[in-house]
Amino acid sequence: MEAVKCEAFLAAAELGSLTATAELLGYTQSGVTRMIGTLEEELGFPLFLRSKKGVQLTENGKLMLPLLREVVRAHHNAEQLSAEIGGVSKGSLTIGCYYSISALWMPEILTAFRARYPGVTVRMQEGGNLEMARWLNERSVDCCFGAQMHGDKYDWLPVFRDELVAWLPRGHELAEADAFPLMRLQNEPFIHTSPNHDTDQDRLLEQHDLHPQTCFTTRDGFTTYNMVEAGLGVSFNQRLISRKWSGTVAEVPFDPPQFVTLGISVPSLREASPAAKKFIACAIETVTGGEKSL
């Protein structure tokens, strides 16, 4: 079973289109069709249902998805290790990360990583805790950069401790205060970012059994920030996320202070590819200024 056929299968499963798969992998559509057809012949059953709208996995295809993903991962690991033994670093990585991290840290991390390992290509997937937990469970990413996932299925490397702060309109009576009482969140019109998605907001509210008066919900932290600036309510988030935003929103520490630890989750650090280990070490060094050996 050739890894290239498995890669075509995985891309088609994700994209739902053989045409898009061919464009992504640099093949003709007929070439992709032949590879997947040959793979189906080897396995003895169809992997996809085909229609004018594209392709979707059969039930057997869904069963094979994690196994063929492991075939591709093992193949990439072997390629990377052999290249490393030969003194050349190459390969590909898929990194999941918070939107805030991708905007603020990843440009610097990727600049440092590319300077050291120009032969390694990196694909980023942005999402929240729910998405990243799913990616880790599926092993469709090499690692994720964000808060720690629930459960013990993953290896966790803490990197940075960030403070959660209240976002208040400039006209709010506590906008100039030294602290914002945490329990007061229940008495303010609240703007909730991505509720019920296991976000840092969800986790803090659940931890302290808080039930704020939610007047608006948003999908994006920047939208929430601008709605607070417009005086539509209060909210809170990490200090990190708004570091480069220029609005007139007051960021006030909570009383008692609240923090979130950001770090890197890996399906298995022991089984991580050479390129993934190099990326993780580079990311930690870039963020903290200290070297990390994995």
Steps between C-alpha positions, in 0.01 A plus 500: 500500500665819380492804727429733207170319440413536867582872484265540206230316695546723807490820292186387317335408829573848638417701187211290365621557146739314272560818300600694811715205611683501167565875525626467858736210428614615156353209301243476223149405604528177301822423687331543837205290383737219397690512832183479706356233272816292537486540877139383502600195293776417747262525795215321327223754558401856403626786715283774350151561375531706183248754369493815291547699821824320588593206719415393853629214708324167510458334838804284421687813396426656839637189670818514292559874551701483827697196380602657169584821685745295706652355181567853371633616835739205525618560143568869571683413820721253313576758230583768755719273708693377196548861386619594848748212503628622167543852637203652317179605678182482298137400537159653565308597812141587586468726803175586676489824699288767664414796278690728740811283486492471122482878469749602769753221548496285189654757262808526724508125567471412132767753403745340744398147399528564127847653544617177666301244301407645160414153367207454738161633390247604766122509469302682770144423610336761721234405750386482859528231763225278360649497151853441624393215728337334200810552283722351767270203546495441124876558481435730206744753653855461625434725800271776624592832661243629751354409838533150640246256364280309744594138565829315499516383138765752405841612612499858629785752506413824688668804345343829610272622781267779390260709708128516430371858521159664487421700186305814587378798294696813582190656657453215746525600867781246556694578183771675703482267800787281617283189487162371383319270747462164328150439637383830351497332158155372598366855538621644167370468144741239369637429152590131474752382241427154354284372787492124565826443312721425803668840467697674772183700568291184532756342731523798737123546517451130573783490753344778707136407426438841344187569294538842337219689330600421142367766266706410192705204376776511239726253324814713506689676779567806285125541441442477875772759562339746260155446648638576846661813361160602365354475850281196435620309804803360680705190433840351582789320334875444514727804500685341210212511255464880486869589522507652150145639494461876529144544627395695808408203716607500865672174605461459874642208704251286689470482876606233577753481213431239230752332272515250215802290407575474129713222364538223245294180489644204309322171425817323615831677552681166488351425157528855364690540174849655499360810331225533762752477784716765334196726457391460862850577627524805272156625608583471870837669452344784299225568754703459819848591379638172635616188318297184533630151424244233407 
